[in-house]
Short mmCIF file of C-alpha atoms in Angstrom, two decimals:
data_model
loop_
_atom_site.label_atom_id
_atom_site.label_comp_id
_atom_site.label_asym_id
_atom_site.label_seq_id
_atom_site.Cartn_x
_atom_site.Cartn_y
_atom_site.Cartn_z
CA MET A 1 -0.12 -14.89 -5.22
CA ASN A 2 0.50 -13.22 -8.58
CA LEU A 3 1.66 -9.68 -7.76
CA PHE A 4 0.48 -8.33 -11.11
CA LEU A 5 -3.02 -9.67 -10.49
CA VAL A 6 -3.03 -8.11 -7.03
CA LEU A 7 -2.01 -4.70 -8.34
CA THR A 8 -4.58 -4.77 -11.15
CA PHE A 9 -7.31 -5.45 -8.62
CA LEU A 10 -6.07 -2.69 -6.30
CA PHE A 11 -5.92 -0.20 -9.17
CA TYR A 12 -9.48 -1.14 -10.15
CA ALA A 13 -10.81 -0.83 -6.59
CA GLY A 14 -8.90 2.37 -5.76
CA SER A 15 -9.94 4.12 -8.96
CA ILE A 16 -13.64 3.52 -8.32
CA ILE A 17 -13.55 4.23 -4.57
CA GLY A 18 -11.53 7.40 -5.14
CA TRP A 19 -14.03 8.58 -7.72
CA GLY A 20 -16.83 8.10 -5.19
CA ILE A 21 -14.91 10.06 -2.54
CA GLU A 22 -14.33 12.94 -4.96
CA VAL A 23 -17.97 13.04 -6.06
CA PHE A 24 -19.22 13.41 -2.50
CA TRP A 25 -16.46 15.84 -1.54
CA ARG A 26 -17.27 18.17 -4.42
CA ARG A 27 -21.00 17.91 -3.83
CA PHE A 28 -21.03 18.62 -0.10
CA PHE A 29 -17.69 20.18 0.93
CA SER A 30 -16.03 21.94 -2.01
CA LYS A 31 -16.12 25.74 -1.83
CA ASN A 32 -15.77 25.92 -5.61
CA ASN A 33 -19.11 24.19 -6.12
CA VAL A 34 -21.32 27.06 -4.95
CA GLU A 35 -24.43 25.63 -6.64
CA LYS A 36 -23.90 22.26 -4.88
CA LYS A 37 -24.33 20.25 -8.06
CA TRP A 38 -23.21 16.69 -8.65
CA ILE A 39 -19.93 16.91 -10.58
CA ASN A 40 -18.08 14.15 -12.37
CA PRO A 41 -14.48 14.66 -11.17
CA GLY A 42 -11.29 13.89 -12.95
CA PHE A 43 -9.92 13.64 -16.45
CA LEU A 44 -11.74 10.60 -17.79
CA THR A 45 -15.42 10.10 -18.56
CA GLY A 46 -16.26 7.01 -16.53
CA PRO A 47 -16.61 6.54 -12.76
CA TYR A 48 -12.95 6.08 -11.91
CA LEU A 49 -9.91 8.18 -11.00
CA PRO A 50 -6.61 6.48 -11.96
CA LEU A 51 -4.60 8.60 -9.50
CA TYR A 52 -6.49 7.01 -6.60
CA GLY A 53 -5.96 3.58 -8.12
CA LEU A 54 -2.21 4.16 -8.30
CA SER A 55 -2.31 5.59 -4.78
CA LEU A 56 -3.91 2.44 -3.39
CA CYS A 57 -1.18 0.36 -5.06
CA VAL A 58 1.42 2.63 -3.42
CA LEU A 59 -0.24 2.37 0.00
CA PHE A 60 -0.35 -1.42 -0.29
CA SER A 61 3.33 -1.60 -1.22
CA LEU A 62 4.56 0.86 1.43
CA SER A 63 2.52 -0.76 4.21
CA PHE A 64 5.14 -3.55 4.31
CA ILE A 65 8.02 -1.14 5.04
CA ASP A 66 9.87 -2.01 8.23
CA VAL A 67 9.99 1.01 10.54
CA SER A 68 11.05 -0.97 13.60
CA PHE A 69 14.16 1.19 13.90
CA VAL A 70 11.82 3.59 15.73
CA THR A 71 11.13 2.26 19.22
CA VAL A 72 7.97 4.26 19.97
CA GLY A 73 4.90 2.50 18.59
CA TRP A 74 2.78 5.53 17.69
CA LEU A 75 5.80 7.25 16.14
CA GLN A 76 6.37 4.21 13.92
CA LYS A 77 2.88 4.57 12.53
CA LEU A 78 3.22 8.32 12.10
CA ILE A 79 6.45 7.97 10.14
CA LEU A 80 4.85 5.31 7.95
CA PHE A 81 1.82 7.50 7.21
CA VAL A 82 4.02 10.50 6.41
CA LEU A 83 6.07 8.34 4.02
CA MET A 84 2.87 7.16 2.34
CA ALA A 85 1.55 10.70 2.01
CA PHE A 86 4.91 11.93 0.69
CA ALA A 87 5.02 9.19 -1.98
CA ILE A 88 1.49 9.98 -3.14
CA THR A 89 2.21 13.72 -3.14
CA VAL A 90 5.26 13.15 -5.36
CA MET A 91 3.16 11.00 -7.68
CA GLU A 92 0.45 13.68 -7.74
CA PHE A 93 3.04 16.33 -8.61
CA ILE A 94 4.52 14.26 -11.45
CA ALA A 95 1.08 13.49 -12.90
CA GLY A 96 0.00 17.14 -12.72
CA LEU A 97 3.25 18.32 -14.29
CA ILE A 98 3.00 15.81 -17.14
CA PHE A 99 -0.45 17.10 -18.06
CA ILE A 100 0.58 20.75 -17.80
CA LYS A 101 3.76 20.34 -19.86
CA GLY A 102 2.59 17.65 -22.25
CA MET A 103 -1.16 18.25 -22.67
CA LYS A 104 -1.38 21.96 -21.71
CA ILE A 105 -4.15 20.96 -19.30
CA LYS A 106 -4.32 21.66 -15.57
CA LEU A 107 -6.44 18.90 -14.08
CA TRP A 108 -6.71 20.51 -10.63
CA ASP A 109 -5.67 23.87 -9.23
CA TYR A 110 -4.38 24.47 -5.70
CA SER A 111 -3.09 27.97 -6.52
CA SER A 112 -5.20 29.56 -3.79
CA ASN A 113 -3.82 27.23 -1.11
CA TRP A 114 -0.92 28.09 1.21
CA LEU A 115 2.57 27.01 0.09
CA ASN A 116 1.33 25.39 -3.10
CA VAL A 117 3.84 24.31 -5.74
CA LYS A 118 2.76 25.32 -9.26
CA GLY A 119 -0.85 24.89 -8.08
CA ILE A 120 -0.38 21.09 -8.26
CA ILE A 121 0.42 20.14 -4.67
CA CYS A 122 0.11 21.86 -1.31
CA PRO A 123 0.46 21.00 2.42
CA LYS A 124 -3.31 20.97 2.94
CA TYR A 125 -3.95 18.10 0.55
CA SER A 126 -0.77 16.29 1.60
CA PHE A 127 -2.22 16.32 5.12
CA TYR A 128 -5.41 14.77 3.73
CA TRP A 129 -3.23 12.03 2.23
CA VAL A 130 -1.78 11.37 5.70
CA ILE A 131 -5.32 10.89 7.04
CA LEU A 132 -6.32 8.64 4.13
CA SER A 133 -3.11 6.63 4.64
CA ALA A 134 -4.01 6.07 8.29
CA LEU A 135 -7.57 5.06 7.39
CA TYR A 136 -6.24 2.63 4.82
CA TYR A 137 -3.72 1.11 7.25
CA PHE A 138 -6.16 0.57 10.10
CA LEU A 139 -9.42 -0.16 8.26
CA VAL A 140 -8.51 -1.64 4.87
CA HIS A 141 -5.07 -3.25 4.98
CA PRO A 142 -5.88 -5.84 7.68
CA GLN A 143 -8.60 -7.24 5.41
CA ILE A 144 -7.04 -6.70 2.02
CA LEU A 145 -5.09 -9.96 1.73
CA GLU A 146 -8.25 -11.93 2.49
CA TRP A 147 -10.11 -9.96 -0.19
CA LEU A 148 -7.32 -10.56 -2.70
CA TYR A 149 -7.30 -14.30 -2.07
CA TRP A 150 -11.08 -14.33 -2.53
CA PHE A 151 -10.70 -12.42 -5.80
CA THR A 152 -8.06 -14.75 -7.22
CA ASN A 153 -10.23 -17.78 -6.39
CA HIS A 154 -13.39 -16.43 -8.07
CA LEU A 155 -13.02 -16.44 -11.83
CA ALA A 156 -16.34 -14.62 -12.39
CA PHE A 157 -15.11 -11.56 -10.53
CA SER A 158 -11.95 -11.62 -12.63
CA PHE A 159 -14.17 -11.04 -15.66
CA VAL A 160 -15.64 -7.97 -13.90
CA VAL A 161 -12.17 -6.54 -13.45
CA GLY A 162 -11.33 -7.42 -17.04
CA PHE A 163 -14.46 -5.63 -18.23
CA PHE A 164 -13.39 -2.58 -16.23
CA TYR A 165 -10.03 -2.45 -18.01
CA GLY A 166 -11.73 -2.85 -21.39
CA VAL A 167 -14.00 0.13 -20.73
CA PHE A 168 -11.09 2.02 -19.20
CA CYS A 169 -9.00 1.67 -22.38
CA ILE A 170 -11.90 2.83 -24.57
CA ASP A 171 -12.40 5.79 -22.24
CA LEU A 172 -8.71 6.70 -22.52
CA CYS A 173 -8.95 6.79 -26.32
CA TYR A 174 -12.13 8.89 -26.23
CA THR A 175 -10.81 11.40 -23.70
CA PHE A 176 -7.38 11.78 -25.27
CA ARG A 177 -9.01 12.46 -28.63
CA ILE A 178 -10.85 15.42 -27.07
CA SER A 179 -7.77 16.46 -25.13
CA ALA A 180 -5.74 16.55 -28.33
CA LYS A 181 -8.03 19.33 -29.58
CA ILE A 182 -7.58 21.24 -26.31
CA ARG A 183 -3.81 20.78 -26.48
CA GLU A 184 -3.67 21.99 -30.07
CA TYR A 185 -5.50 25.20 -29.21
CA ALA A 186 -3.58 25.75 -25.95
CA LYS A 187 -0.21 25.19 -27.61
CA GLU A 188 -1.07 27.56 -30.45
CA HIS A 189 -2.05 30.32 -27.99
CA GLN A 190 0.62 29.48 -25.40
CA LEU A 191 -1.72 28.91 -22.48
CA VAL A 192 -2.78 26.18 -20.06
CA VAL A 193 -6.45 25.18 -19.87
CA ARG A 194 -7.93 24.55 -16.44
CA TYR A 195 -9.88 21.35 -16.98
CA GLU A 196 -12.47 21.82 -14.24
CA ASN A 197 -13.21 25.39 -15.40
CA LEU A 198 -13.68 24.16 -18.95
CA LYS A 199 -16.18 21.51 -17.83
CA GLU A 200 -18.11 24.13 -15.86
CA ILE A 201 -18.22 26.47 -18.87
CA ILE A 202 -19.53 23.68 -21.10
CA ARG A 203 -22.19 22.84 -18.51
CA LYS A 204 -23.40 26.44 -18.46
CA ARG A 205 -23.36 26.66 -22.25
CA ASN A 206 -25.46 23.52 -22.48
CA GLU A 207 -27.94 25.04 -20.03
CA GLU A 208 -28.11 28.19 -22.16
CA PHE A 209 -28.95 26.10 -25.22
CA LYS A 210 -31.36 24.03 -23.08
CA GLU A 211 -29.42 20.87 -23.80
CA LYS A 212 -29.44 17.90 -21.51
CA ARG A 213 -26.73 18.09 -18.84
CA HIS A 214 -24.29 15.20 -19.07
CA PHE A 215 -22.94 14.01 -15.76
CA LEU A 216 -20.41 11.57 -17.22
CA PHE A 217 -19.82 13.19 -20.61
CA ALA A 218 -18.97 16.57 -19.11
CA LEU A 219 -17.17 17.78 -22.25
CA LYS A 220 -19.98 16.83 -24.62
CA THR A 221 -21.82 19.58 -26.48
CA SER A 222 -23.63 19.50 -29.82
CA ARG A 223 -24.39 23.18 -30.45
CA ILE A 224 -20.83 24.50 -30.37
CA SER A 225 -17.46 22.89 -31.07
CA MET A 226 -14.66 22.56 -28.56
CA LYS A 227 -12.55 25.01 -30.56
CA GLU A 228 -15.33 27.58 -30.54
CA ILE A 229 -15.76 27.22 -26.78
CA LEU A 230 -12.03 27.70 -26.20
CA ARG A 231 -12.00 30.70 -28.50
CA ASP A 232 -14.96 32.27 -26.73
CA VAL A 233 -13.33 31.76 -23.32
CA PHE A 234 -9.78 32.86 -24.07
CA GLU A 235 -10.15 35.40 -26.86
CA LYS A 236 -12.83 37.65 -25.38
#
């Protein structure tokens, strides 16, 4: 089976499933969402989170690691899940650092969590990755090869995945165009913009102006420019 085709499908599936997990988590469990509103998570506009897509590709790849050097069965699995969680945590740290250093944007903030590193990673969410790794290994991985073979044998579904990547690329261009404005302002004033806080501020401003709330286009506003919003937030 073409490995590239397999990974493109896993990235597609993981990005969408991860987005769904985050939407429900923020709606029902997040302490930061006091008003219990539906929030579109992540950096991009559409219903997908690339970090989860990459994570699923990592989980798929690491699931084939031979840990037979450990004789105890349950310990084998535990070591495997810890390795998976560690790999995803490292990837999460690199992605967060790239955005902070390169884009002057902090996509998520774990600063209030115990033993966090630069507010990007922390033991609490690494533990969640261990749990998700176990769920993947026991519930998803046994079926995944069958799903992949089905996908490669159904050309129509390949077009669905292709359509996803087309929309995904357009979304990247749209979001990075907005992010360039944020980066320009943040670099000029030597600060880092917390992305989730900015989306929340825009939502409240839109409510003040009685504009329609945009679930997907969380950074969209017609009454005030992005530069004016940033100036109002950071210069008052």
